[in-house]
Coordinates of C-alpha atoms and ligand atoms in Angstrom, one line a residue:
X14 CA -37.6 -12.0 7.4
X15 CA -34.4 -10.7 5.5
X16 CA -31.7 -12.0 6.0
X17 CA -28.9 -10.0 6.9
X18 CA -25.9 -11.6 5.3
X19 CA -28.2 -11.7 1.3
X20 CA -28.3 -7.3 2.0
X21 CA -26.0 -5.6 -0.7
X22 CA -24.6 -2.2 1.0
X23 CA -24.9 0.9 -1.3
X24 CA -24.1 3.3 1.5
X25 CA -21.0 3.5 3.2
X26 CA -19.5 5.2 6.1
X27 CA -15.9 5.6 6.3
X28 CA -14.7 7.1 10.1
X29 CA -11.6 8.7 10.3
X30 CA -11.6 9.2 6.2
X31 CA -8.8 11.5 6.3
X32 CA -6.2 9.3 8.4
X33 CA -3.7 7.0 7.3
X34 CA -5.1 3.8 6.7
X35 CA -8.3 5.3 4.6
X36 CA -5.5 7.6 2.9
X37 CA -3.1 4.5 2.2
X38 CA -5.2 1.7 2.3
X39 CA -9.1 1.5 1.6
X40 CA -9.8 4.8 -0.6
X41 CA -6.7 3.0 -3.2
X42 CA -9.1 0.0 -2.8
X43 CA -11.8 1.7 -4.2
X44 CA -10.2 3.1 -7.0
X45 CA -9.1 -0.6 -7.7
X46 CA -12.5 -2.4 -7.2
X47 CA -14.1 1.0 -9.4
X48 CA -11.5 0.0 -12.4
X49 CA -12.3 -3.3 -12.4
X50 CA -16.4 -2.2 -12.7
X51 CA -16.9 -4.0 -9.5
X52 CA -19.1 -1.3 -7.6
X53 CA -22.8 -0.9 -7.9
X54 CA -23.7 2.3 -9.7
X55 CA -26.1 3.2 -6.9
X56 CA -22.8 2.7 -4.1
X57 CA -22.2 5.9 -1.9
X58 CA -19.2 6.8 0.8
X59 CA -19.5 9.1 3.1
X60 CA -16.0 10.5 4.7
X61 CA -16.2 11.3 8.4
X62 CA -13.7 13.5 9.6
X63 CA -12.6 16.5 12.2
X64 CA -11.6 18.7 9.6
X65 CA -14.0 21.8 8.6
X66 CA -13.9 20.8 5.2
X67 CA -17.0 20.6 1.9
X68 CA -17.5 18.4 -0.2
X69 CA -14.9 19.3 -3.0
X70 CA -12.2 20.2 -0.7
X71 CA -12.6 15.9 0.5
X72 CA -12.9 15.2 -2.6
X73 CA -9.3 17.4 -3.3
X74 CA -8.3 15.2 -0.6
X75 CA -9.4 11.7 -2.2
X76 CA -8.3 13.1 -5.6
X77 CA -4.0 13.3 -3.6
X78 CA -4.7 10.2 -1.9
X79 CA -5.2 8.3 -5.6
X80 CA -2.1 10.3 -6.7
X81 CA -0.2 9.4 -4.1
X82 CA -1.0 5.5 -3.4
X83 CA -2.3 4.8 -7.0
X84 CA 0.5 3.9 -9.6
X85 CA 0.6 6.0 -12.2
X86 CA 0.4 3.8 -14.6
X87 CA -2.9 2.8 -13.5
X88 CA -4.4 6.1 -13.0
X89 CA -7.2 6.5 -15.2
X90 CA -9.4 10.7 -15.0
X91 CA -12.3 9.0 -16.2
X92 CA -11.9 6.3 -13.3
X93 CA -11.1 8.9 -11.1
X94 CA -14.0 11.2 -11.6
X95 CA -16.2 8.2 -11.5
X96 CA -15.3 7.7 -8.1
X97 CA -15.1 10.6 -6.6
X98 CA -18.5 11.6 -7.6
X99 CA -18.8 9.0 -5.1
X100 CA -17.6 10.4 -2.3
X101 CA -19.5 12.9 0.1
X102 CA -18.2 14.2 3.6
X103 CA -19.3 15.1 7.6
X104 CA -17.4 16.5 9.7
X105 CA -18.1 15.5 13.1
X106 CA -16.4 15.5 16.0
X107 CA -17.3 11.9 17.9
X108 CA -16.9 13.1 21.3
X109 CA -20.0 15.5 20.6
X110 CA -23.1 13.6 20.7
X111 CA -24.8 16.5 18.5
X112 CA -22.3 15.4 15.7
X113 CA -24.4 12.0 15.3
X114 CA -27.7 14.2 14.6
X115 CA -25.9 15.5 11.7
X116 CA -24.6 12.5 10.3
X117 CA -27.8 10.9 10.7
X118 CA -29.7 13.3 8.7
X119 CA -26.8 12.0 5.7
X120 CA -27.7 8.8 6.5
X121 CA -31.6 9.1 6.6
X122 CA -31.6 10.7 3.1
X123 CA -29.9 7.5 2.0
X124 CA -32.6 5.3 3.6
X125 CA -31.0 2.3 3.2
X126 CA -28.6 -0.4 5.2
X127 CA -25.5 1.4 5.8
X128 CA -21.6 -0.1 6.2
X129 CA -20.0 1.7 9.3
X130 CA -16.1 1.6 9.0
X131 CA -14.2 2.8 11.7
X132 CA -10.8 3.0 11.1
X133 CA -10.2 5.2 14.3
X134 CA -8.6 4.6 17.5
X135 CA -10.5 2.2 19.4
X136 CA -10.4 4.3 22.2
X137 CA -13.2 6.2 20.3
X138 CA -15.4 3.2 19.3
X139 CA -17.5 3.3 22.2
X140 CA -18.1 6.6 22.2
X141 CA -19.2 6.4 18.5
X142 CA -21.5 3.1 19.0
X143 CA -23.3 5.6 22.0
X144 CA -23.6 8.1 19.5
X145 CA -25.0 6.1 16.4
X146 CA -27.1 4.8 18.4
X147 CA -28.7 8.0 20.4
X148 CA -28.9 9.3 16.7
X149 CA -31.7 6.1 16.0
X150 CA -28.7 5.2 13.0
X151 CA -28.1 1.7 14.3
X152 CA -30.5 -0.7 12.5
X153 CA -30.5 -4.6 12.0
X154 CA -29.8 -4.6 8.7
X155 CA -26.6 -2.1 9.6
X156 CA -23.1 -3.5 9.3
X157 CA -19.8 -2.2 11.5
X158 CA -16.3 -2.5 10.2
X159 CA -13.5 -2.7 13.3
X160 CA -9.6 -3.2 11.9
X161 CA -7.4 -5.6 14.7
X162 CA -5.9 -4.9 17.1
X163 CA -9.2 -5.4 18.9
X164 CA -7.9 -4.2 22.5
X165 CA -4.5 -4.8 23.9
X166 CA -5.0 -8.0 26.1
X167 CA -7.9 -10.3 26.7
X168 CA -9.5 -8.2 28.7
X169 CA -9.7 -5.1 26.8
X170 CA -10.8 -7.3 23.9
X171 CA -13.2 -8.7 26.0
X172 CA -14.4 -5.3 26.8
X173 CA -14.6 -4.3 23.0
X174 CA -16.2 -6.9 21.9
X175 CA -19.1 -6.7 24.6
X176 CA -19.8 -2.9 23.6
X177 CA -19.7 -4.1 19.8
X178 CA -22.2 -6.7 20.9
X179 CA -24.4 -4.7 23.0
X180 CA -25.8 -2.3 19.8
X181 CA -25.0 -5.4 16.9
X182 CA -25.2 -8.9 16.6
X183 CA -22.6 -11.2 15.4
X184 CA -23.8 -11.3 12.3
X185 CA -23.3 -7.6 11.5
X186 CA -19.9 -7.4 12.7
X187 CA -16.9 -7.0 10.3
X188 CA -13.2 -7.5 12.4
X189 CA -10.9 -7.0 10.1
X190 CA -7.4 -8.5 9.9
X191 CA -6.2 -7.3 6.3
X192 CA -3.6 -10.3 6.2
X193 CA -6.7 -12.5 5.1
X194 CA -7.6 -10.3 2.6
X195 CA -4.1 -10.8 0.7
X196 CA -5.1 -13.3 -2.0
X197 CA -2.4 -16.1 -1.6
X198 CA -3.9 -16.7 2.0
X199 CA -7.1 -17.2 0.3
X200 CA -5.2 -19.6 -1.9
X201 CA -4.5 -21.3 1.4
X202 CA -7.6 -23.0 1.4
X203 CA -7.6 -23.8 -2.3
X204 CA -3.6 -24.8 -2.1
X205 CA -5.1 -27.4 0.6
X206 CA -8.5 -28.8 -0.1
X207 CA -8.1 -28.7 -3.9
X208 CA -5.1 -30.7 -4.0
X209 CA -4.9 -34.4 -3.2
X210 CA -1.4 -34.5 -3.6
X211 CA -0.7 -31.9 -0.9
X212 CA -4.3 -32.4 1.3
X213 CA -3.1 -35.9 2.1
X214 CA 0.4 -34.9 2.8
X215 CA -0.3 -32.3 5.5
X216 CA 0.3 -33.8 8.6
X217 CA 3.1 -35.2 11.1
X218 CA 3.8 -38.2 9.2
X219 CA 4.9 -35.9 6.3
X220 CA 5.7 -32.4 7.7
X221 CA 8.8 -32.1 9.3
X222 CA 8.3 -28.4 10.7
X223 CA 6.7 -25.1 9.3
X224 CA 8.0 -21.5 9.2
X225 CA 6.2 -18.3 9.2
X226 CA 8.0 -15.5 8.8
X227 CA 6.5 -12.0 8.7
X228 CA 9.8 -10.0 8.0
X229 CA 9.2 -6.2 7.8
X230 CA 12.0 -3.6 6.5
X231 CA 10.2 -0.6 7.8
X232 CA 10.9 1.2 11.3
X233 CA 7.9 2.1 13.3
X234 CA 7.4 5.4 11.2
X235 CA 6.0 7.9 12.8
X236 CA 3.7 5.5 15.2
X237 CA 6.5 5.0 17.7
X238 CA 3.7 5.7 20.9
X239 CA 1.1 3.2 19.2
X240 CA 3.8 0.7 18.3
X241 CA 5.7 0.9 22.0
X242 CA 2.4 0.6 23.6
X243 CA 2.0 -3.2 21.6
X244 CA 5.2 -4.5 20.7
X245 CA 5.9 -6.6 18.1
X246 CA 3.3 -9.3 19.9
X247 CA 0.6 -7.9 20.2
X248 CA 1.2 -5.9 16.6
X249 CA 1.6 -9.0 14.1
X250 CA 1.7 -12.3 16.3
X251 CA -1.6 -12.0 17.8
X252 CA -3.4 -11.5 15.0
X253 CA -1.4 -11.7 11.1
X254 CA 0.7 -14.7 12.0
X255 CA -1.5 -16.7 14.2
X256 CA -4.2 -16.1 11.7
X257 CA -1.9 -17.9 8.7
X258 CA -1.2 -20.3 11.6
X259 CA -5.1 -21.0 11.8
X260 CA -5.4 -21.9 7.8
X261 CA -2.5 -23.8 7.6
X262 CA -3.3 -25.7 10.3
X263 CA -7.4 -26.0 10.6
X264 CA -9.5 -29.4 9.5
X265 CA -11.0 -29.1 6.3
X266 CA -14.3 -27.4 6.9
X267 CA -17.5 -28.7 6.1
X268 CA -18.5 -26.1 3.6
X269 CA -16.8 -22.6 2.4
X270 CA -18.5 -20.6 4.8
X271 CA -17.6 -18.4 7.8
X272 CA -19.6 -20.7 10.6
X273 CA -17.4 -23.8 9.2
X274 CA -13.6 -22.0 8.4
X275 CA -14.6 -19.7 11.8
X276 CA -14.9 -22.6 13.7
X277 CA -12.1 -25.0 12.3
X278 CA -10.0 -21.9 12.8
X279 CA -11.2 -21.4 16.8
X280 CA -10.3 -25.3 17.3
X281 CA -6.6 -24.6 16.4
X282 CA -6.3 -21.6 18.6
X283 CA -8.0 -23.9 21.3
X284 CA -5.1 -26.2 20.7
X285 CA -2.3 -24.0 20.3
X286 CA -0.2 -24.8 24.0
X287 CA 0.6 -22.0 25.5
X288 CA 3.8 -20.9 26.4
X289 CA 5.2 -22.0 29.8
X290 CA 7.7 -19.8 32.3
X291 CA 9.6 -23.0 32.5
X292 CA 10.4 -23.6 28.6
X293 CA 9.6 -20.3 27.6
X294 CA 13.6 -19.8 27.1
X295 CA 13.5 -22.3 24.7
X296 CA 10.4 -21.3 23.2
X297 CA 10.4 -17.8 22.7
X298 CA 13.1 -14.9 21.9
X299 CA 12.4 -10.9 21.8
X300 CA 14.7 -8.6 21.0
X301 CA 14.6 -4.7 19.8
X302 CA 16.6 -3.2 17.1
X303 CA 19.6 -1.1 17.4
X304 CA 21.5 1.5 15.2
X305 CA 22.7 -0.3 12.0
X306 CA 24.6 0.6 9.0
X307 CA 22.1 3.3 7.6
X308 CA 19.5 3.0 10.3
X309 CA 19.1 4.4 13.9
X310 CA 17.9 2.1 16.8
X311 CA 14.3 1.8 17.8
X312 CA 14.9 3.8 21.3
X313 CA 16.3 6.9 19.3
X314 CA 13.6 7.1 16.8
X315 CA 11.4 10.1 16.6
X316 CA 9.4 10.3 19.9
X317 CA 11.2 7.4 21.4
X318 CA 11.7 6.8 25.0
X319 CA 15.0 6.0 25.4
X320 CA 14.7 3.4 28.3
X321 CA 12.2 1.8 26.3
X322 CA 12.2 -2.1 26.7
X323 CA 9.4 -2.7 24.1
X324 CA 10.3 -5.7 21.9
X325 CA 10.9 -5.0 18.0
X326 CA 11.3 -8.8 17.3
X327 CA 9.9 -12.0 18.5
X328 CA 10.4 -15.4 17.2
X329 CA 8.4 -18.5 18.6
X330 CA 8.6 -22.2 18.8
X331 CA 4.9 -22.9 19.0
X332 CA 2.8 -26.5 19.2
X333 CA -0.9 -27.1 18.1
X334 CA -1.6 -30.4 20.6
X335 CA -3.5 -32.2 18.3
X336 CA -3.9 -36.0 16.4
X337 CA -2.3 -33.8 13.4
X338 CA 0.4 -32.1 14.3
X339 CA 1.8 -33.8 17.1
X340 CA 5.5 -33.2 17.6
X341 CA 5.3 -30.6 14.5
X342 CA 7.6 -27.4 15.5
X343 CA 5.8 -24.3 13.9
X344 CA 8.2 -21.8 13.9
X345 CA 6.7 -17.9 14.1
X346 CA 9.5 -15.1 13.2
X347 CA 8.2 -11.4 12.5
X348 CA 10.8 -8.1 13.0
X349 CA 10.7 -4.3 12.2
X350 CA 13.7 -3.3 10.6
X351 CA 14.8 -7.0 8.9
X352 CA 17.2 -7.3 6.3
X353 CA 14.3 -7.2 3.6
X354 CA 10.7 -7.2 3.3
X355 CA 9.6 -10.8 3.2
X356 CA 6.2 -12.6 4.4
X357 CA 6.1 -16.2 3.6
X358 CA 5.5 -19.6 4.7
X359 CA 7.8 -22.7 4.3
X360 CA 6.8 -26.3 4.9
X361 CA 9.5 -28.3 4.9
X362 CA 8.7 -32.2 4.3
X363 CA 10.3 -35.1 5.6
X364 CA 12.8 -36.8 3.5
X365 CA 12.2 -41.0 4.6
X366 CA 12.8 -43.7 2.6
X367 CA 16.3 -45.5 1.4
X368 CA 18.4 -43.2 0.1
X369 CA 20.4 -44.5 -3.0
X370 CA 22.1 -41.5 -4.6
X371 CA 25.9 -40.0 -3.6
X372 CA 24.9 -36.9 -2.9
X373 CA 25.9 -36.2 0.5
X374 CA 22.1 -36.7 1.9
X375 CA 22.1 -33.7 5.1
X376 CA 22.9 -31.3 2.0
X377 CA 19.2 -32.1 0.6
X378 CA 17.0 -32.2 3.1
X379 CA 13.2 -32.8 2.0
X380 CA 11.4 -31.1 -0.1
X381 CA 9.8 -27.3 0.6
X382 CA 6.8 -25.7 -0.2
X383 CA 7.0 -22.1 -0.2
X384 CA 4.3 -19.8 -0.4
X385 CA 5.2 -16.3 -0.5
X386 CA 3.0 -13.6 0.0
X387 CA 5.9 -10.7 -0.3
X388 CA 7.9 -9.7 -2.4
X389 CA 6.0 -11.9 -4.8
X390 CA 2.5 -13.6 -3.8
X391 CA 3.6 -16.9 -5.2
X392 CA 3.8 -20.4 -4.4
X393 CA 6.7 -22.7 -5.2
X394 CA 7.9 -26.2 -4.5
X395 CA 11.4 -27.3 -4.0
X396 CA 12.1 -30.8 -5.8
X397 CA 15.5 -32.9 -6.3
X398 CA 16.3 -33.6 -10.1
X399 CA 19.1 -35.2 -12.1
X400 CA 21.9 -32.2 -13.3
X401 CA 22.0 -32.5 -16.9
X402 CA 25.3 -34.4 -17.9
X403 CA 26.3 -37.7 -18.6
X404 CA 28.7 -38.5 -15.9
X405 CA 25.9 -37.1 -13.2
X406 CA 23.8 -40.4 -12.9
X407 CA 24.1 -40.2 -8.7
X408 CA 24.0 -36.9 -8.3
X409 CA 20.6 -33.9 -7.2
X410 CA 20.0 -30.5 -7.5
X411 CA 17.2 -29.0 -6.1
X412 CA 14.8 -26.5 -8.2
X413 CA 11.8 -24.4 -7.7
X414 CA 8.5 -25.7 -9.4
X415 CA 7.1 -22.5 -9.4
X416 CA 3.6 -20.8 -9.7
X417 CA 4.0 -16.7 -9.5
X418 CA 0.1 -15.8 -9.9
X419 CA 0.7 -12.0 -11.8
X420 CA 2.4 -14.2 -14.3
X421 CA 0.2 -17.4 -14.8
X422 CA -3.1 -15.5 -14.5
X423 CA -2.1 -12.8 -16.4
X424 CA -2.7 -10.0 -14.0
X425 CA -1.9 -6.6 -14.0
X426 CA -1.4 -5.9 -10.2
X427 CA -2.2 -8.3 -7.4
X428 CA -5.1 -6.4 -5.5
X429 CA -4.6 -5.5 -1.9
X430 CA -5.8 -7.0 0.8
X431 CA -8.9 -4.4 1.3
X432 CA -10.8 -4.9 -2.1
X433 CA -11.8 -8.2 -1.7
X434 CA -12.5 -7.0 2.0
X435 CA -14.5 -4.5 0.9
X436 CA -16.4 -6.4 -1.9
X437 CA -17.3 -8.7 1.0
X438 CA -18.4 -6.3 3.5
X439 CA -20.6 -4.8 0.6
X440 CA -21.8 -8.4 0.2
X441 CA -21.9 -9.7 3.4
X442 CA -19.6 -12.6 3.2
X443 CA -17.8 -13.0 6.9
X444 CA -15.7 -15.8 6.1
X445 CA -12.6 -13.7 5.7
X446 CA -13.1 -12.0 8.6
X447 CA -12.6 -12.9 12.4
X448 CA -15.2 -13.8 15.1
X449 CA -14.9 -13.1 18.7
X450 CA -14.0 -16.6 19.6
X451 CA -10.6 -16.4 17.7
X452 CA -9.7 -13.2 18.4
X453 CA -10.3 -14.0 22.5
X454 CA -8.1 -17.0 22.1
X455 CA -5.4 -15.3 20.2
X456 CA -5.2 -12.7 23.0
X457 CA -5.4 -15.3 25.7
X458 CA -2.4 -17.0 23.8
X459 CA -0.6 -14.0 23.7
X460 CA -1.2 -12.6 27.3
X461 CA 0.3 -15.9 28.6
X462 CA 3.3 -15.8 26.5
X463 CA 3.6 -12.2 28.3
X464 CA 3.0 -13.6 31.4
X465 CA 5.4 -16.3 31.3
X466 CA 8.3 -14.1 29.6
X467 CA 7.8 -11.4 32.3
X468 CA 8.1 -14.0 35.1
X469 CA 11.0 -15.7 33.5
X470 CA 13.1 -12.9 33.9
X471 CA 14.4 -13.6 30.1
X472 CA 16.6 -10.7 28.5
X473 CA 15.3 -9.1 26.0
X474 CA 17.8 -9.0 23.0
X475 CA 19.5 -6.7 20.5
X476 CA 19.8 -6.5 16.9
X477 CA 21.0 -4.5 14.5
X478 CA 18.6 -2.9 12.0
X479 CA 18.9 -4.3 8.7
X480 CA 19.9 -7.8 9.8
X481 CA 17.8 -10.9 10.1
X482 CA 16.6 -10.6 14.1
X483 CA 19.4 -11.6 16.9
X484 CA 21.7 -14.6 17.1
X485 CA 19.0 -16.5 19.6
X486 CA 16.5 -16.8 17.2
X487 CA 18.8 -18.7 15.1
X488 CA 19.6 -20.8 17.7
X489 CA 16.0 -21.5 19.4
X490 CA 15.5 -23.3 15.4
X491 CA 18.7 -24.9 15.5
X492 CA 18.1 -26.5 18.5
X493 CA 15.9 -28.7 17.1
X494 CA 18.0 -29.4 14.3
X495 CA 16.3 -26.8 11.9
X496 CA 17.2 -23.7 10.1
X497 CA 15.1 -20.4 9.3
X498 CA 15.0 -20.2 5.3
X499 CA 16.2 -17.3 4.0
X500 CA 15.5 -15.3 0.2
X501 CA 12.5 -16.5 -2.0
Ligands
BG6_625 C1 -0.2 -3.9 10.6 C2 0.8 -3.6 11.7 O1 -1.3 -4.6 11.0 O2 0.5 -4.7 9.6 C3 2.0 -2.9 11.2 O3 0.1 -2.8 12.7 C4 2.6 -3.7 10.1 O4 2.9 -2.7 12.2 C5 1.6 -4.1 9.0 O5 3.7 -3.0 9.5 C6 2.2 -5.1 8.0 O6 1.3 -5.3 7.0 P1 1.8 -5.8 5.6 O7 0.6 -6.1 4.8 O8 2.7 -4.7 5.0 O9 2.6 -7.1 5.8

C-alpha cells in the first residue's frame, strides 16, 4: 500500500484562482518557492474560475498578479515565464454539476494525485466535494486544501468538517491557518525545545504572564459583509491567536510530527477555561472603532450598516487550567484599525530573588522575551546591565539581546506564510496545519465566550481608529497589576 502522506503532488488545483487571496496570497507564493528552485519540473496548476477566459488571458492575469504583489526588485522574466508556463485554466461554474465533467477531463490527462485548493466561500464547498466526486475525481491519494474560518460556530464547523470527511480522510485534509505558516511561529517550537535555558524556564514558577497581541492597521477593506458577519472573534481569536496560544503553551511533543504537535496542541484547547457570564466583565472587552483623525468609523465604511453592533476589537484574559500554567494570565489583544501594524508575543518573567541595586525596583520589572512576527519576525530578550560610567555601580538599564532573522541568516525577504504551506501540501507534511479536534475546540471556546458576553449584557465599547483599542482593555491588564507592551 502507498502511503498517502510519502505522495509528492505534481498537479494542482487552485478554486477561485482569480479572487483575492490566490491574487495576493498563494500565486506570489509560487513565484517565491519557483525562485528559490523549490518546484518539481513536472508541477502543474490549474486555475479554476467563473470567468470565460483561455489560457493566455489567465496567464495575463497571473503575469498582473506578480506585478502587483511581487517586489520589483525581486521580479525576475525568466522566473516569470518559468512559471507561468505552469499555469493552465477551467472555467467552471461550481453550482453546475456538468462543470466537474470538464474539469475532470484536465484532471484525467494529468493522471496523477492531484492537490485541490479551495480558496472559495465555504458556502460553495459542499457543493464542489458533490461535484468532484460525481465527476469520479476524488481518489485516495487526492489531497483538499480548506483556509479557516472553517464555519462560523461549532456547529457549522461541525457541519463542514463531516462533509470534508464524508468524500476524504483525515489524512488528506489540508485546514489551513496561514498564521502557522509565518516562520517565527515555526521558530516557536525550536525557540522552546532547543533551548534549555528557556525550555526549563517556561512555566508558572518563572512566567509571570504572556501577551498576544495581533494589532492590525487596516479597516475591513472592502469585506465589510464577510467581516460583520464574524467580528473580530471569530476572524483572528478563534483561530490566529489561539493557534500561537497552542505552541506557546503545548508539552513538548514526542516527535516533530503532526499526530504528536496535533495532539499537544488539542490538550491546551481542552484546558483552556472557558469564559463565564459571571467574570466575563473581567475577562473580556469588545469594542468597535469609530471615526479618528484620518479614518472613518467601522459603521460608516463602505457597505456598512449603520446600527451595526459587530465588535472591531476584543481583548481577553484567558487561563489554560493546567500543572503548568496555573495562575498564568495569558492576555489576547487583536483590533482593526490600531495605532500600527504589530503581531507579537511578550513573556514577561518573574523578577524573585533579593534585590540589592538602587534602582527603584517597580521601574524594572523582569525580564521579557519578545517575539515579533510584524513589523520585523524577530525575537529579542529584555536583560538589566550596568550603564557604562564610573559613578553607576548600583544602577540598570534594560537592553534588547536581539535576534532579527533577515539579518543573522542573511536573507533577502522572509517568505510568506503560504510557501512553506504550499511546499508541505506538495509533500504531505500536516504538521502545520490544523485537525478537526482543534479547530472544534477553538470554536466551542469561542461560542461560549459569545454566549456568556451576550447574556451578560456587557457594552460593547468604542475606540477611535488609529489608537491602541478602548480605555477597558487597558484596565482589564491593569487589574491584575500588568501592562499591555507597546512598540517592538
Ligand atoms: C485573516 C483575517 O485570516 O488574517 C483578516 O481574516 C486579517 O481579517 C488577516 O486581516 C491578518 O493576517 P496577517 O498575516 O496580515 O496578520
Amino acid at each position: 500500500m502507498i502511503l498517502e502522506s510519502t505522495i509528492k503532488i505534481e498537479s494542482f488545483v487552485l478554486f477561485g484562482a482569480l479572487g483575492n487571496l490566490s491574487i495576493r496570497k498563494l500565486i506570489p507564493a509560487w513565484y517565491y518557492l519557483e525562485r528559490d528552485d523549490m518546484l518539481n519540473d513536472a508541477l502543474q496548476i490549474l486555475g479554476v474560475g467563473r470567468q470565460e477566459l483561455s489560457k493566455s488571458q489567465f496567464q495575463e492575469k497571473v503575469n498582473e498578479a506578480l506585478s502587483t504583489y511581487v517586489s520589483a526588485e525581486y521580479l525576475d522574466a525568466d522566473i516569470v515565464s518559468k512559471l507561468l508556463n505552469r499555469f493552465n485554466y477551467c472555467c467552471c461554474d461550481l453550482q453546475d454539476s456538468n462543470s466537474y465533467q470538464e474539469l475532470s477531463a484536465s484532471i484525467n490527462k494529468w493522471n496523477k494525485p492531484v492537490a485541490y485548493y479551495l480558496a472559495i466561500s465555504p458556502k460553495l464547498f459542499e457543493r464542489v466535494f458533490d461535484g468532484l466526486n460525481s465527476a469520479k475525481i476524488i481518489t485516495s491519494l487526492c489531497r483538499i486544501i480548506v483556509e479557516k474560518p472553517i464555519g462560523y460556530d461549532l456547529a457549522s464547523s461541525k457541519e463542514i468538517n463531516a462533509k470534508l470527511l464524508k468524500h476524504f480522510n483525515e489524512s488528506q485534509i489540508y485546514r489551513i491557518d496561514h498564521y502557522l505558516g509565518k516562520e517565527t511561529v515555526q521558530n516557536l517550537i525550536a525557540l522552546r525545545f532547543a533551548n534549555s535555558l528557556f525550555s526549563s524556564q517556561w512555566n508558572s514558577k518563572s512566567i509571570d504572564y504572556v501577551e498576544i497581541t495581533a494589532a492590525e492597521s487596516v479597516g475591513i477593506e472592502d469585506r465589510w459583509g464577510y467581516f460583520d458577519g464574524m467580528g473580530q472573534l471569530r476572524d483572528m481569536v478563534q483561530s490566529h491567536l489561539l493557534q500561537l496560544l497552542c505552541l506557546i503553551t503545548m508539552e513538548p511533543p514526542n516527535r516533530l510530527n503532526d499526530q504528536s504537535i496535533r495532539s499537544e496542541k488539542v490538550k491546551v484547547l481542552e484546558a483552556l477555561k472557558p469564559l463565564f457570564e459571571e467574570s466575563i466583565e473581567s475577562n473580556f472587552i469588545s469594542a468597535q472603532y469609530t471615526a479618528g483623525e484620518n479614518e472613518i468609523g467601522y459603521i460608516h465604511e463602505e457597505g456598512a450598516d449603520i446600527t451595526s453592533v459587530t465588535e472591531t476589537f476584543v481583548s481577553i484574559k484567558a487561563e489554560i487550567q493546567n500543572w503548568r500554567w496555573k495562575g498564568v494570565p495569558f492576555y489576547l489583544r487583536t483590533g482593526k484599525r490600531m495605532s500600527n501594524k504589530t503581531t507579537q508575543i511578550v513573556i514577561h518573567f518573574k523578577s524573585d530573588g533579593h534585590y540589592i541595586f538602587d534602582q527603584d525596583r517597580e521601574s524594572l520589572k523582569g525580564n521579557t522575551l519578545i517575539i515579533s512576527l510584524h513589523p520585523t519576525e524577530s525575537i529579542s530578550l529584555q536583560v538589566f546591565t550596568k550603564p557604562y560610567g564610573v559613578d553607576k555601580h548600583s544602577t540598570l538599564r534594560s537592553d534588547p539581546m536581539s535576534l532579527d532573522f533577515i539579518k543573522t541568516q542573511k536573507l533577502l525577504n522572509i517568505p510568506s506564510g503560504y510557501q512553506s504551506l504550499l511546499m508541505d501540501i506538495l509533500n504531505g507534511n500536516q504538521s502545520l496545519f490544523l485537525c478537526k479536534e482543534e479547530v472544534e475546540l477553538a470554536w466551542q471556546w469561542c461560542d461560549n465566550a459569545l454566549e456568556a458576553h451576550k447574556k451578560s449584557n456587557q457594552e460593547l465599547y468604542y475606540y477611535p481608529a488609529g489608537t491602541n483599542g478602548p480605555k477597558e482593555s487597558e484596565l482589564l491588564i491593569q487589574k491584575n497589576g500588568h501592562k499591555w507592551h507597546e512598540g517592538k
